[in-house]
Coordinates of C-alpha atoms in Angstrom, one line a residue:
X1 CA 34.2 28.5 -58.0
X2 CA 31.9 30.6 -60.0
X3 CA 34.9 31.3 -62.5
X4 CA 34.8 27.6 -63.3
X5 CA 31.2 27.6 -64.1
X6 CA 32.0 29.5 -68.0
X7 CA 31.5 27.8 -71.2
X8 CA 35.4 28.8 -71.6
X9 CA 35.5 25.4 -69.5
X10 CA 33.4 23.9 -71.7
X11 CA 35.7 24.7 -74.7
X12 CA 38.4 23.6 -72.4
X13 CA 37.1 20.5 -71.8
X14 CA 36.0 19.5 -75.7
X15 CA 39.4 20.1 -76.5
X16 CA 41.3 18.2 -73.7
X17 CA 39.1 15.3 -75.3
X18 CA 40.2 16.0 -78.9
X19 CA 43.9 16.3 -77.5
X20 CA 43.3 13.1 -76.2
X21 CA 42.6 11.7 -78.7
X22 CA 45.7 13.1 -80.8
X23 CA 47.7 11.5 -77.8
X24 CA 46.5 8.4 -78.4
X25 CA 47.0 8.0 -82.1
X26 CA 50.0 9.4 -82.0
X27 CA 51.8 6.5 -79.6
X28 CA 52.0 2.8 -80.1
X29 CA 53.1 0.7 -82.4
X30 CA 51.8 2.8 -85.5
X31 CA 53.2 6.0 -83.8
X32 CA 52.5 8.9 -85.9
X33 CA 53.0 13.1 -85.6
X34 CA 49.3 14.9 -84.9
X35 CA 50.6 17.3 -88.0
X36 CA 51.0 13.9 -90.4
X37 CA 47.4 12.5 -89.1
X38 CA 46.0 15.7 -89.5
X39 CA 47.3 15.6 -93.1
X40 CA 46.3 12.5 -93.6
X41 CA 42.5 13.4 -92.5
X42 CA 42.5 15.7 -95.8
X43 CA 44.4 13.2 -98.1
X44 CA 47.4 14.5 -98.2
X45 CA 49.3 12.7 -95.3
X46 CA 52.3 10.0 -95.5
X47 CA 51.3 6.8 -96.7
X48 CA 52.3 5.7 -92.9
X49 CA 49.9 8.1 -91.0
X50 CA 46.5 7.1 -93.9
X51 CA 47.8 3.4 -92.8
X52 CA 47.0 4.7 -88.4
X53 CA 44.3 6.6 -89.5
X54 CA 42.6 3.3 -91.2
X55 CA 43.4 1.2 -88.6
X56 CA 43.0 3.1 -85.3
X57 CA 40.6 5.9 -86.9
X58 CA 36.9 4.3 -86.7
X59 CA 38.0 2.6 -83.2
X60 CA 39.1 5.9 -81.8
X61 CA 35.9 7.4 -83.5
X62 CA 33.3 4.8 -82.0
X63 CA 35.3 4.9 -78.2
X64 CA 34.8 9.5 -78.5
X65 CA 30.8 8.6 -80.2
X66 CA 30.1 6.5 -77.5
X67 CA 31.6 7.8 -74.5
X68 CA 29.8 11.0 -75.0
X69 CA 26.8 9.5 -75.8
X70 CA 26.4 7.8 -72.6
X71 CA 27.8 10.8 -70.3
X72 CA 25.4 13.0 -72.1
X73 CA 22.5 10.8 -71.7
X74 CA 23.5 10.3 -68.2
X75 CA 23.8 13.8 -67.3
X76 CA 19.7 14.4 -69.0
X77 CA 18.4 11.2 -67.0
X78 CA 20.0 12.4 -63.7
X79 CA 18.4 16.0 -64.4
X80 CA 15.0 15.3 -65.4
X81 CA 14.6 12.6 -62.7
X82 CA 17.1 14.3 -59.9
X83 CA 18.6 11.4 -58.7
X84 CA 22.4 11.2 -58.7
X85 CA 22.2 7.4 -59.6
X86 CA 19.9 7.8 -63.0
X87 CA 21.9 6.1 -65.7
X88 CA 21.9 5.3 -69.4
X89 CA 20.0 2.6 -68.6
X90 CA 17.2 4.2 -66.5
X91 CA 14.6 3.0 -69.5
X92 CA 15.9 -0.5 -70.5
X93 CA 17.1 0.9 -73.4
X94 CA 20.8 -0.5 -72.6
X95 CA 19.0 -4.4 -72.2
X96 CA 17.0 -3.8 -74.7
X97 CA 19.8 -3.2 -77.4
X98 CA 21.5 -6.4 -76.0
X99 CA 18.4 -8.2 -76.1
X100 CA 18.2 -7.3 -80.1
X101 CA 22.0 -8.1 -80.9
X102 CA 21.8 -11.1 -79.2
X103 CA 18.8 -12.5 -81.2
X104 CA 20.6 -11.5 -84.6
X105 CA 24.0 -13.5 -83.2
X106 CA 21.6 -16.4 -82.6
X107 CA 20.3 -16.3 -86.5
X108 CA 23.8 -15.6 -87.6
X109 CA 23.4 -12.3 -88.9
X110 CA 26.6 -9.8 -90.0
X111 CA 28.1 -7.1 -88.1
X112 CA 25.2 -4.7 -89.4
X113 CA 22.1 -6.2 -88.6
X114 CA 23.7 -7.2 -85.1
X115 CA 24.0 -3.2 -85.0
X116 CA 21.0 -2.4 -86.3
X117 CA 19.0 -5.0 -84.0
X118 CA 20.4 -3.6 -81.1
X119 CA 19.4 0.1 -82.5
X120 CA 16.3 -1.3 -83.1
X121 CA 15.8 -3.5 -79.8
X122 CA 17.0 -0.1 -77.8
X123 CA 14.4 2.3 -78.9
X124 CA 11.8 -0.8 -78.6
X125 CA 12.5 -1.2 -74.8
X126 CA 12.7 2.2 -74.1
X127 CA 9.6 3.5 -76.4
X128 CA 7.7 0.6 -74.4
X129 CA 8.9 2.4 -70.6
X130 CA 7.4 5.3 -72.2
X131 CA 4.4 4.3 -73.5
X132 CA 3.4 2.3 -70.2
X133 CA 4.0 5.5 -68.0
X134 CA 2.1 7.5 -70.8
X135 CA -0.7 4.5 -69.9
X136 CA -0.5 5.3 -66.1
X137 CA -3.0 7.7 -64.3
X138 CA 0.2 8.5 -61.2
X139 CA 0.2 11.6 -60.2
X140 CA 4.3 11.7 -60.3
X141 CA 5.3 11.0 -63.9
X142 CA 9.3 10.3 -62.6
X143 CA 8.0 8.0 -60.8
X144 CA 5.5 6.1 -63.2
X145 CA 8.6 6.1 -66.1
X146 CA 11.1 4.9 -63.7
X147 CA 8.6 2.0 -62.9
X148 CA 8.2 1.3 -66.3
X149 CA 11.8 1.3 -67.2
X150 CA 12.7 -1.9 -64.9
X151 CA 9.8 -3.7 -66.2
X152 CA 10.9 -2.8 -69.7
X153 CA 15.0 -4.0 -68.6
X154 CA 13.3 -6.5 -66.8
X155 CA 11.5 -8.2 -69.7
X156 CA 14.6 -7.6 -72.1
X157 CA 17.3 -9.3 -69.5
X158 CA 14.7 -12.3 -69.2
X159 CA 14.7 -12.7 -73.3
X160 CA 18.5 -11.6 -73.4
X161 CA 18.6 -15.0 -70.7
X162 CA 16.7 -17.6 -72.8
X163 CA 18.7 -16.5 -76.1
X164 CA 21.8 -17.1 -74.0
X165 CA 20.4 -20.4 -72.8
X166 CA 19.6 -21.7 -76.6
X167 CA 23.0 -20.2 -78.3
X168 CA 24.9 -23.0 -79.3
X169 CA 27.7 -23.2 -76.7
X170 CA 30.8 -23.4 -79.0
X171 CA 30.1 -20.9 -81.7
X172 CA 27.1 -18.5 -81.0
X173 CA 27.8 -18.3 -76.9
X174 CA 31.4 -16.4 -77.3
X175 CA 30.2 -13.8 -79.6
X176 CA 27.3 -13.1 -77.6
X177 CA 29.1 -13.0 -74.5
X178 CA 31.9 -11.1 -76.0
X179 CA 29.5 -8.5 -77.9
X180 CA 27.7 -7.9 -74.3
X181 CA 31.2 -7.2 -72.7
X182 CA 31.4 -4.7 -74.4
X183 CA 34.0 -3.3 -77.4
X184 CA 35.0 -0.8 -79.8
X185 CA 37.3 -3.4 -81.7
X186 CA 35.0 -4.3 -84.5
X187 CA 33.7 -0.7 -85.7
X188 CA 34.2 0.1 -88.9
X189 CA 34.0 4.2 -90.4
X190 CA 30.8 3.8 -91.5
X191 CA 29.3 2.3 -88.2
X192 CA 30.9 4.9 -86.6
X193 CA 29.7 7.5 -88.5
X194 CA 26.2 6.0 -89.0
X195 CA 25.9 6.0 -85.2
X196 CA 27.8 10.1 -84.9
X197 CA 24.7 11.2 -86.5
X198 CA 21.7 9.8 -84.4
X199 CA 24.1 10.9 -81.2
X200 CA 24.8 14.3 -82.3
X201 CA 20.8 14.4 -83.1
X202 CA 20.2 13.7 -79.7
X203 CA 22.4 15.7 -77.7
X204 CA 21.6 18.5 -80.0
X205 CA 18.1 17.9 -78.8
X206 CA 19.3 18.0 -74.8
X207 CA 21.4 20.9 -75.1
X208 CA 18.8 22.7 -76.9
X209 CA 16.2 22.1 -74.4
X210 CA 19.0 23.8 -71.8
X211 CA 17.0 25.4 -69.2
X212 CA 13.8 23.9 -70.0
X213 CA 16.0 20.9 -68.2
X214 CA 15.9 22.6 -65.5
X215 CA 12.8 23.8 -64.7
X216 CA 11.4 20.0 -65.7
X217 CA 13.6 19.1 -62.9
X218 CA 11.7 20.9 -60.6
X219 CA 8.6 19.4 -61.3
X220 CA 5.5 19.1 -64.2
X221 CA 3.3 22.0 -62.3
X222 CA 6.1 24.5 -61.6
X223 CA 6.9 23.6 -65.6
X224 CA 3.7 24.4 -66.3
X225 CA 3.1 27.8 -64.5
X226 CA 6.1 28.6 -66.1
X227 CA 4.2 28.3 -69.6
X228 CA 5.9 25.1 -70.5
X229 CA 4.6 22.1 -71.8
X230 CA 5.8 19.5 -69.1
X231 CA 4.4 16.5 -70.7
X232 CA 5.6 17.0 -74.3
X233 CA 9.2 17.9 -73.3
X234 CA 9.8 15.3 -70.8
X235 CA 8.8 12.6 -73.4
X236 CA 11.4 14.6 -75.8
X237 CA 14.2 15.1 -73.9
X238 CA 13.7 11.3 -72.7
X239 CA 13.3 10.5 -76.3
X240 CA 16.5 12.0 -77.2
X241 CA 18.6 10.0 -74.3
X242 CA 17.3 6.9 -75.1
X243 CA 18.6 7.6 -78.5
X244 CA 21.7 8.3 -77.8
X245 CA 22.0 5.4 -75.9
X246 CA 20.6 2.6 -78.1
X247 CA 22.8 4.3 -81.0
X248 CA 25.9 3.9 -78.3
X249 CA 25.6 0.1 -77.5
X250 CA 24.4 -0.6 -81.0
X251 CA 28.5 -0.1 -81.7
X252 CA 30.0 -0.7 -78.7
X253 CA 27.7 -3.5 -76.5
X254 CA 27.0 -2.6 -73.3
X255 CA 29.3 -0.6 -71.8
X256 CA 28.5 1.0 -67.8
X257 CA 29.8 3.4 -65.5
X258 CA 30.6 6.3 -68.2
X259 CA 26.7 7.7 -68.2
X260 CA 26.8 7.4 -64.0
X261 CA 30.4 8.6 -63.5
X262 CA 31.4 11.9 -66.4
X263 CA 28.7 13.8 -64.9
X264 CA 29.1 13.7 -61.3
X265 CA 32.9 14.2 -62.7
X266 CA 31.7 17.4 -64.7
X267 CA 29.2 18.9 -62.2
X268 CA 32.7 19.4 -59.9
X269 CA 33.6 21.8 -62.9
X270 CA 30.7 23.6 -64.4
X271 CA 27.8 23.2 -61.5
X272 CA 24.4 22.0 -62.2
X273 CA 22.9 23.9 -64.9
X274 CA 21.8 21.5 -67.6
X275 CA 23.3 23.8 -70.5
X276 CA 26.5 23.5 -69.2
X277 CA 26.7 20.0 -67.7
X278 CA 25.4 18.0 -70.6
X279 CA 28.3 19.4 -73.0
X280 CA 30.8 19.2 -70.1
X281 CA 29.6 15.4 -69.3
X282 CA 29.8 14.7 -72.7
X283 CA 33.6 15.6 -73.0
X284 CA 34.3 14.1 -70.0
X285 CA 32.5 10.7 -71.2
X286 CA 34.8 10.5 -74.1
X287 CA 37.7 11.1 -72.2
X288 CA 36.8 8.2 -69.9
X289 CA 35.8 6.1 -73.1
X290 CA 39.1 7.2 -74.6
X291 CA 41.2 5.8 -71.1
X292 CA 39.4 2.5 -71.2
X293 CA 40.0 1.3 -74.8
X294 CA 43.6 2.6 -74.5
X295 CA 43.6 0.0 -71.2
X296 CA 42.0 -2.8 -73.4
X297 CA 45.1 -3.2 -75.0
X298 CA 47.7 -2.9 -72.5
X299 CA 47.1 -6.0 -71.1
X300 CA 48.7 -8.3 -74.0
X301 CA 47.7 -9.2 -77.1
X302 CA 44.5 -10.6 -76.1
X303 CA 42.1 -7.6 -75.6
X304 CA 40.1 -6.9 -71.9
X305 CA 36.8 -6.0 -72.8
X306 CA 35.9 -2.3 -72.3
X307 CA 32.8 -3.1 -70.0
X308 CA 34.6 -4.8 -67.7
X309 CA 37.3 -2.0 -67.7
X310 CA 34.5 1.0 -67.0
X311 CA 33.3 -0.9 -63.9
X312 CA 37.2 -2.0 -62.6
X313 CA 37.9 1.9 -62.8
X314 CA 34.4 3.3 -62.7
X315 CA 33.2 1.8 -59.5
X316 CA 35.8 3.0 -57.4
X317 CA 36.3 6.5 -59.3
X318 CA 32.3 6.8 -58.4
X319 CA 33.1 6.3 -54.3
X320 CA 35.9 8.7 -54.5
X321 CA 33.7 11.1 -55.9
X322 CA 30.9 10.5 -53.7
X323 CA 33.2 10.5 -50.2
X324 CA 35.1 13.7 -51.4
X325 CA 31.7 16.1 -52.2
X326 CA 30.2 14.6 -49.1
X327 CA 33.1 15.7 -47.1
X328 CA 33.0 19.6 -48.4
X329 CA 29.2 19.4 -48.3

């Protein structure tokens, strides 16, 4: 399969995603040509297609942001760590975020300091995982930021509990509940650009680091006799996932499965090499990001929320995966 293993595949896949994408604003009600909404991207398109592209455009953007946000953090977690079942959330970073949107639904705050709480309450939980393992004297450094990382969810589910317990039942509960499920309803163009930029800043980050990946995977002293600073990149590259992530559930709430699933999915195609399966896992992760929100809507006119879709299809997409490669292994 080494003629998979190309960054033609790569291309292949980034494309399949944008096609998707294409597909899925081109059918529905507001059924428009890819030629009219690529006309209308430049200004210049039917007053029918600038209507889908207003309408579906920062939806579809926030579902392909966030998707490949959480594959590709997924994919660098499961590589520096090497363990099949690291996901977004490996660092608290996913409770932490929820932690900080719920607090700004209890004080009532708008959609963009819910967002930028959970940014904010993100990068808190997961700069704490870091900073305690930094604190630790273990000899294995995986081991000590793994550690961490539940205490740091841990401490951000137990908050994310009480807020839950003193929301006021009829008004505050449903939008926290709701905004925890998980959605890419509410995104507007500017959240979802605002949150493109701190995503493509991290994954820029991962796919630069490429090989360096790999050879942290093996270990901080073979890094080091390698002439790499173990220490410094780790805490980068971890740096740079936890980024992504925050930035992801900041628009979308939390939203599982995507960062565990697309890169088993994408190290089928393009092996393990982290230069190939971070971009590959990425593509994928939209994909998978694109099926689910198309789902949310197909149930009637009230929406399921995109969480609970990615573990309805994830979960079992995950044991397929795992019984087929352990049957040709």
């Amino acid at each position: 399969m080494n003629h998979l293993k190309t960054p033609v595949v790569q291309a292949g896949l980034i494309l399949l995603a944008l096609a998707g994408a294409l597909g899925v604003m081109a059918t529905g009600p507001l059924a428009v040509a890819p030629g009219a909404l690529l006309a209308a991207v430049f200004g210049t398109g039917s007053p029918e297609a600038e209507l889908a592209l207003a309408l579906r455009g920062p939806r579809l953007l926030a579902a392909l942001t966030c998707g490949a946000a959480l594959a590709g953090a997924g994919a660098g977690f499961q590589i520096l760590f090497r363990n099949p079942l690291a996901a977004p959330d490996l660092l608290g970073v996913s409770s932490g975020a929820g932690l900080g949107a719920a607090l700004a639904l209890l004080l009532g705050a708008g959609a963009a300091l819910v967002q930028g709480a959970a940014f904010a309450g993100g990068l808190a939980a997961g700069g704490l995982a870091l900073a305690c393992a930094a604190l630790t004297r273990s000899g294995d450094g995986r081991l000590a930021l793994i550690l961490c990382g539940v205490v740091a969810g841990a401490l951000a589910s137990a908050g994310l509990g009480l807020v839950v317990i003193v929301a006021e039942p009829y008004s505050q509960l449903p939008s926290i509940t709701y905004w925890l499920l998980g959605s890419f309803t509410r995104a507007t163009l500017p959240e979802a650009v605002g949150a493109l930029v701190p995503v493509a800043l991290g994954a820029g980050v991962l796919i630069w680091l490429g090989f360096r990946l790999d050879i942290l995977s093996l270990g901080d002293e073979q890094a080091r006799s390698l002439g790499l600073p173990a220490r410094p990149l780790r805490l980068l590259a971890l740096a740079a996932a936890a980024l992504m992530t925050s930035s992801a559930v900041a628009v979308a709430g939390v939203v599982g499965w995507i960062g565990l699933l697309a890169p088993h999915a994408a190290r089928l195609i393009v092996g393990e090499r982290a230069g190939r399966l971070i971009p590959a896992s990425m593509a994928l992760g939209a994909l998978f990001a694109l099926l689910i929100d198309r789902l949310a809507t197909a149930f009637g006119p009230a929406e399921v929320p995109v969480g609970l879709l990615a573990a309805a299809i994830g979960a079992p997409g995950f044991l397929i995966l795992f019984v087929t490669t352990s049957r040709w292994s």
